[in-house]
Amino acid sequence: MSAEPANDAPNPKPEEPASEHLNIKVTDGNNEVFFKIKRTTQLKKLMDAFCDRQGKSPNSVRFLFDGTRVQGGDSPESLDMQDGDTLEVHQEQIGGGPSF
């Protein structure tokens, strides 16, 4: 008989250090709102919820992560977001510079 431990026992959790959920901070410079969402959730849900809480139209703001505009179909997983990351909210600029 061998005294080696059996490796047949199933692992209760796969070896994944990151959890299924992330805490994401959304800030417009004046307000900070924290959301806990799944890595695979479309960010449209978070963006709409932030706009609802702040009384803003989703068409009047843009969301940026690391300086890149976030689309509603993006997810934390597709943007490689980590727990505690921040989305910045900026007022959408209406109009433009002078036309020549």
XYZ file of C-alpha atoms in Angstrom:
100
model
C 0.000 0.000 0.000
C 1.110 3.460 -0.771
C 1.022 6.266 1.787
C 0.656 8.992 -0.851
C -2.355 11.283 -0.480
C -5.068 10.795 -3.054
C -5.618 13.668 -5.476
C -9.079 12.439 -6.390
C -10.817 14.797 -3.967
C -12.722 17.505 -5.839
C -11.703 21.076 -5.135
C -14.603 22.935 -3.541
C -13.581 26.109 -5.414
C -11.677 26.486 -8.645
C -8.359 28.261 -8.401
C -9.561 31.754 -9.233
C -8.400 34.517 -6.898
C -10.934 37.019 -8.226
C -14.527 36.815 -7.050
C -17.542 36.814 -9.335
C -18.534 40.317 -8.192
C -16.714 43.644 -8.347
C -17.208 46.855 -6.418
C -17.108 49.719 -8.911
C -17.057 53.405 -7.965
C -18.845 55.811 -10.290
C -18.063 59.494 -9.830
C -18.997 62.692 -11.622
C -16.604 64.820 -9.583
C -19.282 65.813 -7.061
C -20.952 62.512 -6.240
C -19.607 59.025 -5.702
C -21.852 55.989 -6.003
C -20.644 52.446 -5.380
C -22.063 49.487 -7.261
C -21.516 45.783 -6.765
C -21.951 43.985 -10.068
C -20.992 40.709 -11.684
C -17.984 40.656 -13.973
C -20.204 39.660 -16.894
C -22.982 42.235 -16.353
C -23.363 44.789 -19.119
C -22.353 48.221 -17.822
C -25.535 49.713 -19.297
C -27.325 48.588 -16.116
C -24.842 50.429 -13.909
C -24.849 53.509 -16.152
C -28.661 53.703 -16.193
C -28.825 53.212 -12.410
C -26.305 56.025 -11.841
C -28.254 58.375 -14.116
C -31.519 57.501 -12.335
C -30.005 58.235 -8.915
C -28.488 61.521 -10.062
C -31.479 62.653 -12.128
C -29.434 62.769 -15.333
C -30.380 61.667 -18.807
C -28.171 58.811 -20.056
C -27.825 60.762 -23.320
C -26.406 63.802 -21.507
C -23.357 62.066 -19.989
C -20.498 59.833 -21.029
C -18.703 57.247 -18.944
C -14.947 56.769 -19.087
C -12.703 54.019 -17.735
C -8.967 54.721 -17.869
C -9.667 57.544 -20.322
C -11.575 55.319 -22.748
C -15.276 55.766 -23.405
C -17.419 52.946 -22.030
C -20.244 51.549 -24.145
C -23.414 50.044 -22.677
C -22.555 46.623 -24.051
C -19.170 46.563 -22.304
C -18.736 44.497 -19.154
C -16.137 44.690 -16.375
C -14.697 41.472 -17.792
C -14.351 42.875 -21.330
C -12.647 46.023 -19.965
C -10.395 44.005 -17.618
C -11.703 45.954 -14.616
C -10.572 45.091 -11.109
C -12.349 45.364 -7.778
C -12.364 48.995 -6.651
C -11.910 50.531 -10.113
C -13.576 53.857 -10.936
C -15.777 54.958 -13.803
C -15.726 58.688 -14.450
C -18.870 60.464 -15.588
C -18.576 63.598 -17.702
C -21.235 65.911 -19.049
C -21.627 65.310 -22.768
C -20.534 68.405 -24.626
C -23.292 69.816 -26.762
C -22.334 71.767 -29.835
C -18.751 72.360 -30.747
C -16.193 74.868 -31.632
C -16.714 77.706 -34.046
C -17.718 76.705 -37.538
C -15.811 78.321 -40.340
